[in-house]
Amino acid sequence: MQIKNTKTQYGIVNKFLHWFMALVIIGLLIVGLYMTDLPDNEQKLRLFGLHKEFGLLVLFLVMFRVVWRIGNIVPLLPNTIPAWQKFVAHAVHWMLYGFMFAMPITGWMMTSAAGLPPSFFGLFTLPSVIAPNEQLFHLLITIHHWLAYGLIVTFLAHAGAALQHHFIQKDDILRRML
């Protein structure tokens, strides 16, 4: 199994990052939606802490992923795919990258605005990126919340297209990432 991508297949690094990050992000979305409705208690604080730590993990992984992507070729889409679908596929991929950056950054900003610099699994604490500010904290909660819904819609479009290619078009789009 190759480490780097080829013109027709993703390498093991890309595959691992893709599937591992997908699982972590799906978990973050589920926990994020669940914990917001919990009453203030120890369980909610513990979930928020884990949510922040895994959110930072996503930020660090997406930074690595972008560097890895720059240093690799991206497998070409088959010529059988219409140009408009190729455009949409690229747009959705870039939107996913945008969400993978925006979600943890707004979370980091939100934590900073609350006066609580985030810890990365107890290994180190990140600096606050903004001064504590309650109004900004509440605005960032709203932004983070709507970014989550945008990410869910974009993820569903991405997954739906992959399944459509696999089961209806019967091409190798999904198999390239398996």
JSON list of C-alpha atoms in Angstrom, two decimals:
[
{"chain": "A", "resi": 1, "resn": "MET", "atom": "CA", "xyz": [0.00, 0.00, 0.00]},
{"chain": "A", "resi": 2, "resn": "GLN", "atom": "CA", "xyz": [1.48, 3.32, -1.04]},
{"chain": "A", "resi": 3, "resn": "ILE", "atom": "CA", "xyz": [2.06, 6.16, 1.43]},
{"chain": "A", "resi": 4, "resn": "LYS", "atom": "CA", "xyz": [1.50, 9.00, -1.04]},
{"chain": "A", "resi": 5, "resn": "ASN", "atom": "CA", "xyz": [-1.33, 9.56, -3.49]},
{"chain": "A", "resi": 6, "resn": "THR", "atom": "CA", "xyz": [-1.20, 8.55, -7.13]},
{"chain": "A", "resi": 7, "resn": "LYS", "atom": "CA", "xyz": [-3.22, 9.93, -10.04]},
{"chain": "A", "resi": 8, "resn": "THR", "atom": "CA", "xyz": [-5.86, 7.26, -9.42]},
{"chain": "A", "resi": 9, "resn": "GLN", "atom": "CA", "xyz": [-5.68, 6.37, -5.71]},
{"chain": "A", "resi": 10, "resn": "TYR", "atom": "CA", "xyz": [-5.27, 8.04, -2.32]},
{"chain": "A", "resi": 11, "resn": "GLY", "atom": "CA", "xyz": [-2.29, 6.95, -0.22]},
{"chain": "A", "resi": 12, "resn": "ILE", "atom": "CA", "xyz": [-2.53, 5.47, 3.27]},
{"chain": "A", "resi": 13, "resn": "VAL", "atom": "CA", "xyz": [-1.81, 8.80, 5.00]},
{"chain": "A", "resi": 14, "resn": "ASN", "atom": "CA", "xyz": [-4.71, 10.51, 3.24]},
{"chain": "A", "resi": 15, "resn": "LYS", "atom": "CA", "xyz": [-7.01, 7.56, 3.84]},
{"chain": "A", "resi": 16, "resn": "PHE", "atom": "CA", "xyz": [-6.16, 7.45, 7.54]},
{"chain": "A", "resi": 17, "resn": "LEU", "atom": "CA", "xyz": [-6.61, 11.21, 7.96]},
{"chain": "A", "resi": 18, "resn": "HIS", "atom": "CA", "xyz": [-9.88, 11.16, 6.01]},
{"chain": "A", "resi": 19, "resn": "TRP", "atom": "CA", "xyz": [-11.55, 8.37, 7.99]},
{"chain": "A", "resi": 20, "resn": "PHE", "atom": "CA", "xyz": [-10.07, 9.18, 11.41]},
{"chain": "A", "resi": 21, "resn": "MET", "atom": "CA", "xyz": [-11.03, 12.85, 11.11]},
{"chain": "A", "resi": 22, "resn": "ALA", "atom": "CA", "xyz": [-14.49, 11.91, 9.84]},
{"chain": "A", "resi": 23, "resn": "LEU", "atom": "CA", "xyz": [-15.06, 9.78, 12.95]},
{"chain": "A", "resi": 24, "resn": "VAL", "atom": "CA", "xyz": [-13.72, 12.45, 15.31]},
{"chain": "A", "resi": 25, "resn": "ILE", "atom": "CA", "xyz": [-15.75, 15.22, 13.65]},
{"chain": "A", "resi": 26, "resn": "ILE", "atom": "CA", "xyz": [-18.95, 13.17, 13.64]},
{"chain": "A", "resi": 27, "resn": "GLY", "atom": "CA", "xyz": [-18.36, 12.43, 17.32]},
{"chain": "A", "resi": 28, "resn": "LEU", "atom": "CA", "xyz": [-17.74, 16.12, 18.03]},
{"chain": "A", "resi": 29, "resn": "LEU", "atom": "CA", "xyz": [-20.96, 17.08, 16.27]},
{"chain": "A", "resi": 30, "resn": "ILE", "atom": "CA", "xyz": [-23.00, 14.51, 18.17]},
{"chain": "A", "resi": 31, "resn": "VAL", "atom": "CA", "xyz": [-21.49, 15.41, 21.54]},
{"chain": "A", "resi": 32, "resn": "GLY", "atom": "CA", "xyz": [-21.71, 19.13, 20.75]},
{"chain": "A", "resi": 33, "resn": "LEU", "atom": "CA", "xyz": [-25.42, 18.95, 19.96]},
{"chain": "A", "resi": 34, "resn": "TYR", "atom": "CA", "xyz": [-26.07, 16.70, 22.96]},
{"chain": "A", "resi": 35, "resn": "MET", "atom": "CA", "xyz": [-24.17, 18.65, 25.60]},
{"chain": "A", "resi": 36, "resn": "THR", "atom": "CA", "xyz": [-25.68, 22.03, 24.84]},
{"chain": "A", "resi": 37, "resn": "ASP", "atom": "CA", "xyz": [-29.04, 20.85, 26.22]},
{"chain": "A", "resi": 38, "resn": "LEU", "atom": "CA", "xyz": [-27.60, 19.38, 29.40]},
{"chain": "A", "resi": 39, "resn": "PRO", "atom": "CA", "xyz": [-28.08, 21.18, 32.71]},
{"chain": "A", "resi": 40, "resn": "ASP", "atom": "CA", "xyz": [-24.94, 22.76, 34.15]},
{"chain": "A", "resi": 41, "resn": "ASN", "atom": "CA", "xyz": [-23.24, 19.96, 36.05]},
{"chain": "A", "resi": 42, "resn": "GLU", "atom": "CA", "xyz": [-20.00, 17.98, 36.24]},
{"chain": "A", "resi": 43, "resn": "GLN", "atom": "CA", "xyz": [-20.89, 15.75, 33.26]},
{"chain": "A", "resi": 44, "resn": "LYS", "atom": "CA", "xyz": [-21.48, 18.80, 31.05]},
{"chain": "A", "resi": 45, "resn": "LEU", "atom": "CA", "xyz": [-18.16, 20.33, 32.09]},
{"chain": "A", "resi": 46, "resn": "ARG", "atom": "CA", "xyz": [-16.35, 17.05, 31.39]},
{"chain": "A", "resi": 47, "resn": "LEU", "atom": "CA", "xyz": [-17.99, 16.81, 27.94]},
{"chain": "A", "resi": 48, "resn": "PHE", "atom": "CA", "xyz": [-17.10, 20.42, 27.15]},
{"chain": "A", "resi": 49, "resn": "GLY", "atom": "CA", "xyz": [-13.48, 19.74, 28.12]},
{"chain": "A", "resi": 50, "resn": "LEU", "atom": "CA", "xyz": [-13.29, 16.66, 25.89]},
{"chain": "A", "resi": 51, "resn": "HIS", "atom": "CA", "xyz": [-15.09, 18.52, 23.10]},
{"chain": "A", "resi": 52, "resn": "LYS", "atom": "CA", "xyz": [-12.49, 21.30, 23.23]},
{"chain": "A", "resi": 53, "resn": "GLU", "atom": "CA", "xyz": [-9.55, 18.88, 23.31]},
{"chain": "A", "resi": 54, "resn": "PHE", "atom": "CA", "xyz": [-10.79, 16.83, 20.36]},
{"chain": "A", "resi": 55, "resn": "GLY", "atom": "CA", "xyz": [-11.67, 20.06, 18.53]},
{"chain": "A", "resi": 56, "resn": "LEU", "atom": "CA", "xyz": [-8.05, 21.15, 18.88]},
{"chain": "A", "resi": 57, "resn": "LEU", "atom": "CA", "xyz": [-6.96, 17.73, 17.64]},
{"chain": "A", "resi": 58, "resn": "VAL", "atom": "CA", "xyz": [-9.04, 18.36, 14.51]},
{"chain": "A", "resi": 59, "resn": "LEU", "atom": "CA", "xyz": [-7.38, 21.77, 14.08]},
{"chain": "A", "resi": 60, "resn": "PHE", "atom": "CA", "xyz": [-3.88, 20.26, 14.32]},
{"chain": "A", "resi": 61, "resn": "LEU", "atom": "CA", "xyz": [-4.79, 17.37, 12.02]},
{"chain": "A", "resi": 62, "resn": "VAL", "atom": "CA", "xyz": [-6.35, 19.62, 9.38]},
{"chain": "A", "resi": 63, "resn": "MET", "atom": "CA", "xyz": [-3.21, 21.80, 9.41]},
{"chain": "A", "resi": 64, "resn": "PHE", "atom": "CA", "xyz": [-1.13, 18.67, 8.80]},
{"chain": "A", "resi": 65, "resn": "ARG", "atom": "CA", "xyz": [-3.62, 17.50, 6.20]},
{"chain": "A", "resi": 66, "resn": "VAL", "atom": "CA", "xyz": [-3.32, 20.73, 4.21]},
{"chain": "A", "resi": 67, "resn": "VAL", "atom": "CA", "xyz": [0.48, 20.51, 4.27]},
{"chain": "A", "resi": 68, "resn": "TRP", "atom": "CA", "xyz": [0.27, 16.86, 3.21]},
{"chain": "A", "resi": 69, "resn": "ARG", "atom": "CA", "xyz": [-2.16, 17.76, 0.43]},
{"chain": "A", "resi": 70, "resn": "ILE", "atom": "CA", "xyz": [0.16, 20.50, -0.88]},
{"chain": "A", "resi": 71, "resn": "GLY", "atom": "CA", "xyz": [3.00, 17.97, -1.05]},
{"chain": "A", "resi": 72, "resn": "ASN", "atom": "CA", "xyz": [0.93, 15.33, -2.87]},
{"chain": "A", "resi": 73, "resn": "ILE", "atom": "CA", "xyz": [-0.98, 15.03, -6.06]},
{"chain": "A", "resi": 74, "resn": "VAL", "atom": "CA", "xyz": [-4.73, 14.70, -5.78]},
{"chain": "A", "resi": 75, "resn": "PRO", "atom": "CA", "xyz": [-6.23, 11.78, -7.71]},
{"chain": "A", "resi": 76, "resn": "LEU", "atom": "CA", "xyz": [-7.98, 13.03, -10.82]},
{"chain": "A", "resi": 77, "resn": "LEU", "atom": "CA", "xyz": [-11.72, 12.70, -11.21]},
{"chain": "A", "resi": 78, "resn": "PRO", "atom": "CA", "xyz": [-12.75, 10.45, -14.11]},
{"chain": "A", "resi": 79, "resn": "ASN", "atom": "CA", "xyz": [-13.47, 12.10, -17.46]},
{"chain": "A", "resi": 80, "resn": "THR", "atom": "CA", "xyz": [-16.96, 10.58, -17.32]},
{"chain": "A", "resi": 81, "resn": "ILE", "atom": "CA", "xyz": [-17.93, 13.09, -14.62]},
{"chain": "A", "resi": 82, "resn": "PRO", "atom": "CA", "xyz": [-19.47, 16.27, -16.06]},
{"chain": "A", "resi": 83, "resn": "ALA", "atom": "CA", "xyz": [-17.57, 19.52, -15.53]},
{"chain": "A", "resi": 84, "resn": "TRP", "atom": "CA", "xyz": [-20.29, 20.98, -13.28]},
{"chain": "A", "resi": 85, "resn": "GLN", "atom": "CA", "xyz": [-20.06, 17.95, -10.96]},
{"chain": "A", "resi": 86, "resn": "LYS", "atom": "CA", "xyz": [-16.29, 18.30, -10.80]},
{"chain": "A", "resi": 87, "resn": "PHE", "atom": "CA", "xyz": [-16.75, 21.96, -9.86]},
{"chain": "A", "resi": 88, "resn": "VAL", "atom": "CA", "xyz": [-19.26, 21.05, -7.13]},
{"chain": "A", "resi": 89, "resn": "ALA", "atom": "CA", "xyz": [-17.01, 18.26, -5.83]},
{"chain": "A", "resi": 90, "resn": "HIS", "atom": "CA", "xyz": [-14.06, 20.66, -5.52]},
{"chain": "A", "resi": 91, "resn": "ALA", "atom": "CA", "xyz": [-16.26, 23.33, -3.92]},
{"chain": "A", "resi": 92, "resn": "VAL", "atom": "CA", "xyz": [-17.60, 20.86, -1.35]},
{"chain": "A", "resi": 93, "resn": "HIS", "atom": "CA", "xyz": [-14.06, 19.68, -0.52]},
{"chain": "A", "resi": 94, "resn": "TRP", "atom": "CA", "xyz": [-12.89, 23.25, 0.05]},
{"chain": "A", "resi": 95, "resn": "MET", "atom": "CA", "xyz": [-16.01, 23.95, 2.12]},
{"chain": "A", "resi": 96, "resn": "LEU", "atom": "CA", "xyz": [-15.19, 20.93, 4.30]},
{"chain": "A", "resi": 97, "resn": "TYR", "atom": "CA", "xyz": [-11.65, 22.25, 4.80]},
{"chain": "A", "resi": 98, "resn": "GLY", "atom": "CA", "xyz": [-13.10, 25.65, 5.66]},
{"chain": "A", "resi": 99, "resn": "PHE", "atom": "CA", "xyz": [-15.39, 24.12, 8.27]},
{"chain": "A", "resi": 100, "resn": "MET", "atom": "CA", "xyz": [-12.56, 21.96, 9.66]},
{"chain": "A", "resi": 101, "resn": "PHE", "atom": "CA", "xyz": [-10.64, 25.19, 10.31]},
{"chain": "A", "resi": 102, "resn": "ALA", "atom": "CA", "xyz": [-13.55, 27.45, 11.29]},
{"chain": "A", "resi": 103, "resn": "MET", "atom": "CA", "xyz": [-15.12, 25.14, 13.86]},
{"chain": "A", "resi": 104, "resn": "PRO", "atom": "CA", "xyz": [-12.06, 24.66, 16.11]},
{"chain": "A", "resi": 105, "resn": "ILE", "atom": "CA", "xyz": [-10.93, 28.27, 15.67]},
{"chain": "A", "resi": 106, "resn": "THR", "atom": "CA", "xyz": [-14.33, 29.64, 16.72]},
{"chain": "A", "resi": 107, "resn": "GLY", "atom": "CA", "xyz": [-14.30, 27.15, 19.60]},
{"chain": "A", "resi": 108, "resn": "TRP", "atom": "CA", "xyz": [-10.87, 28.39, 20.66]},
{"chain": "A", "resi": 109, "resn": "MET", "atom": "CA", "xyz": [-12.07, 31.99, 20.38]},
{"chain": "A", "resi": 110, "resn": "MET", "atom": "CA", "xyz": [-15.22, 31.15, 22.35]},
{"chain": "A", "resi": 111, "resn": "THR", "atom": "CA", "xyz": [-13.13, 29.54, 25.10]},
{"chain": "A", "resi": 112, "resn": "SER", "atom": "CA", "xyz": [-10.85, 32.58, 25.17]},
{"chain": "A", "resi": 113, "resn": "ALA", "atom": "CA", "xyz": [-13.81, 34.96, 25.33]},
{"chain": "A", "resi": 114, "resn": "ALA", "atom": "CA", "xyz": [-15.06, 32.95, 28.33]},
{"chain": "A", "resi": 115, "resn": "GLY", "atom": "CA", "xyz": [-11.67, 33.44, 30.01]},
{"chain": "A", "resi": 116, "resn": "LEU", "atom": "CA", "xyz": [-10.79, 29.74, 29.85]},
{"chain": "A", "resi": 117, "resn": "PRO", "atom": "CA", "xyz": [-7.72, 28.99, 27.72]},
{"chain": "A", "resi": 118, "resn": "PRO", "atom": "CA", "xyz": [-8.08, 25.51, 26.20]},
{"chain": "A", "resi": 119, "resn": "SER", "atom": "CA", "xyz": [-5.92, 22.58, 27.25]},
{"chain": "A", "resi": 120, "resn": "PHE", "atom": "CA", "xyz": [-4.78, 19.95, 24.79]},
{"chain": "A", "resi": 121, "resn": "PHE", "atom": "CA", "xyz": [-5.35, 16.68, 26.69]},
{"chain": "A", "resi": 122, "resn": "GLY", "atom": "CA", "xyz": [-3.43, 18.10, 29.66]},
{"chain": "A", "resi": 123, "resn": "LEU", "atom": "CA", "xyz": [-0.21, 18.24, 27.63]},
{"chain": "A", "resi": 124, "resn": "PHE", "atom": "CA", "xyz": [-0.21, 22.00, 27.16]},
{"chain": "A", "resi": 125, "resn": "THR", "atom": "CA", "xyz": [-2.52, 24.98, 27.30]},
{"chain": "A", "resi": 126, "resn": "LEU", "atom": "CA", "xyz": [-3.05, 27.19, 24.30]},
{"chain": "A", "resi": 127, "resn": "PRO", "atom": "CA", "xyz": [-2.92, 30.93, 24.77]},
{"chain": "A", "resi": 128, "resn": "SER", "atom": "CA", "xyz": [-6.09, 32.96, 24.71]},
{"chain": "A", "resi": 129, "resn": "VAL", "atom": "CA", "xyz": [-6.60, 34.49, 21.28]},
{"chain": "A", "resi": 130, "resn": "ILE", "atom": "CA", "xyz": [-8.93, 37.24, 22.53]},
{"chain": "A", "resi": 131, "resn": "ALA", "atom": "CA", "xyz": [-9.60, 38.91, 25.85]},
{"chain": "A", "resi": 132, "resn": "PRO", "atom": "CA", "xyz": [-12.53, 37.72, 27.96]},
{"chain": "A", "resi": 133, "resn": "ASN", "atom": "CA", "xyz": [-15.72, 39.30, 26.66]},
{"chain": "A", "resi": 134, "resn": "GLU", "atom": "CA", "xyz": [-19.19, 38.02, 27.52]},
{"chain": "A", "resi": 135, "resn": "GLN", "atom": "CA", "xyz": [-20.95, 39.60, 24.52]},
{"chain": "A", "resi": 136, "resn": "LEU", "atom": "CA", "xyz": [-18.38, 38.20, 22.10]},
{"chain": "A", "resi": 137, "resn": "PHE", "atom": "CA", "xyz": [-18.63, 34.83, 23.87]},
{"chain": "A", "resi": 138, "resn": "HIS", "atom": "CA", "xyz": [-22.37, 34.65, 23.15]},
{"chain": "A", "resi": 139, "resn": "LEU", "atom": "CA", "xyz": [-21.88, 35.77, 19.53]},
{"chain": "A", "resi": 140, "resn": "LEU", "atom": "CA", "xyz": [-19.23, 33.08, 19.05]},
{"chain": "A", "resi": 141, "resn": "ILE", "atom": "CA", "xyz": [-21.58, 30.45, 20.50]},
{"chain": "A", "resi": 142, "resn": "THR", "atom": "CA", "xyz": [-24.10, 31.38, 17.81]},
{"chain": "A", "resi": 143, "resn": "ILE", "atom": "CA", "xyz": [-21.48, 31.36, 15.05]},
{"chain": "A", "resi": 144, "resn": "HIS", "atom": "CA", "xyz": [-20.06, 28.00, 16.22]},
{"chain": "A", "resi": 145, "resn": "HIS", "atom": "CA", "xyz": [-23.58, 26.58, 16.38]},
{"chain": "A", "resi": 146, "resn": "TRP", "atom": "CA", "xyz": [-24.45, 27.63, 12.80]},
{"chain": "A", "resi": 147, "resn": "LEU", "atom": "CA", "xyz": [-21.08, 26.48, 11.50]},
{"chain": "A", "resi": 148, "resn": "ALA", "atom": "CA", "xyz": [-21.93, 23.05, 12.94]},
{"chain": "A", "resi": 149, "resn": "TYR", "atom": "CA", "xyz": [-25.16, 22.94, 10.93]},
{"chain": "A", "resi": 150, "resn": "GLY", "atom": "CA", "xyz": [-23.31, 24.09, 7.82]},
{"chain": "A", "resi": 151, "resn": "LEU", "atom": "CA", "xyz": [-20.74, 21.35, 8.35]},
{"chain": "A", "resi": 152, "resn": "ILE", "atom": "CA", "xyz": [-23.48, 18.74, 8.76]},
{"chain": "A", "resi": 153, "resn": "VAL", "atom": "CA", "xyz": [-25.15, 19.77, 5.49]},
{"chain": "A", "resi": 154, "resn": "THR", "atom": "CA", "xyz": [-21.81, 19.84, 3.63]},
{"chain": "A", "resi": 155, "resn": "PHE", "atom": "CA", "xyz": [-20.80, 16.47, 5.10]},
{"chain": "A", "resi": 156, "resn": "LEU", "atom": "CA", "xyz": [-24.13, 14.93, 4.05]},
{"chain": "A", "resi": 157, "resn": "ALA", "atom": "CA", "xyz": [-23.66, 16.28, 0.52]},
{"chain": "A", "resi": 158, "resn": "HIS", "atom": "CA", "xyz": [-20.13, 14.83, 0.41]},
{"chain": "A", "resi": 159, "resn": "ALA", "atom": "CA", "xyz": [-21.17, 11.42, 1.78]},
{"chain": "A", "resi": 160, "resn": "GLY", "atom": "CA", "xyz": [-24.30, 11.34, -0.39]},
{"chain": "A", "resi": 161, "resn": "ALA", "atom": "CA", "xyz": [-22.29, 12.04, -3.53]},
{"chain": "A", "resi": 162, "resn": "ALA", "atom": "CA", "xyz": [-19.76, 9.33, -2.64]},
{"chain": "A", "resi": 163, "resn": "LEU", "atom": "CA", "xyz": [-22.56, 6.80, -2.11]},
{"chain": "A", "resi": 164, "resn": "GLN", "atom": "CA", "xyz": [-24.29, 7.90, -5.32]},
{"chain": "A", "resi": 165, "resn": "HIS", "atom": "CA", "xyz": [-21.08, 7.32, -7.27]},
{"chain": "A", "resi": 166, "resn": "HIS", "atom": "CA", "xyz": [-20.57, 3.94, -5.63]},
{"chain": "A", "resi": 167, "resn": "PHE", "atom": "CA", "xyz": [-24.07, 2.49, -5.87]},
{"chain": "A", "resi": 168, "resn": "ILE", "atom": "CA", "xyz": [-25.65, 4.29, -8.83]},
{"chain": "A", "resi": 169, "resn": "GLN", "atom": "CA", "xyz": [-22.78, 5.39, -11.08]},
{"chain": "A", "resi": 170, "resn": "LYS", "atom": "CA", "xyz": [-20.78, 2.30, -10.04]},
{"chain": "A", "resi": 171, "resn": "ASP", "atom": "CA", "xyz": [-17.48, 4.10, -10.52]},
{"chain": "A", "resi": 172, "resn": "ASP", "atom": "CA", "xyz": [-14.39, 3.97, -8.30]},
{"chain": "A", "resi": 173, "resn": "ILE", "atom": "CA", "xyz": [-14.72, 7.38, -6.60]},
{"chain": "A", "resi": 174, "resn": "LEU", "atom": "CA", "xyz": [-15.46, 5.89, -3.16]},
{"chain": "A", "resi": 175, "resn": "ARG", "atom": "CA", "xyz": [-13.11, 2.90, -3.58]},
{"chain": "A", "resi": 176, "resn": "ARG", "atom": "CA", "xyz": [-10.18, 5.29, -4.06]},
{"chain": "A", "resi": 177, "resn": "MET", "atom": "CA", "xyz": [-10.59, 6.33, -0.40]},
{"chain": "A", "resi": 178, "resn": "LEU", "atom": "CA", "xyz": [-11.29, 2.84, 1.00]}
]
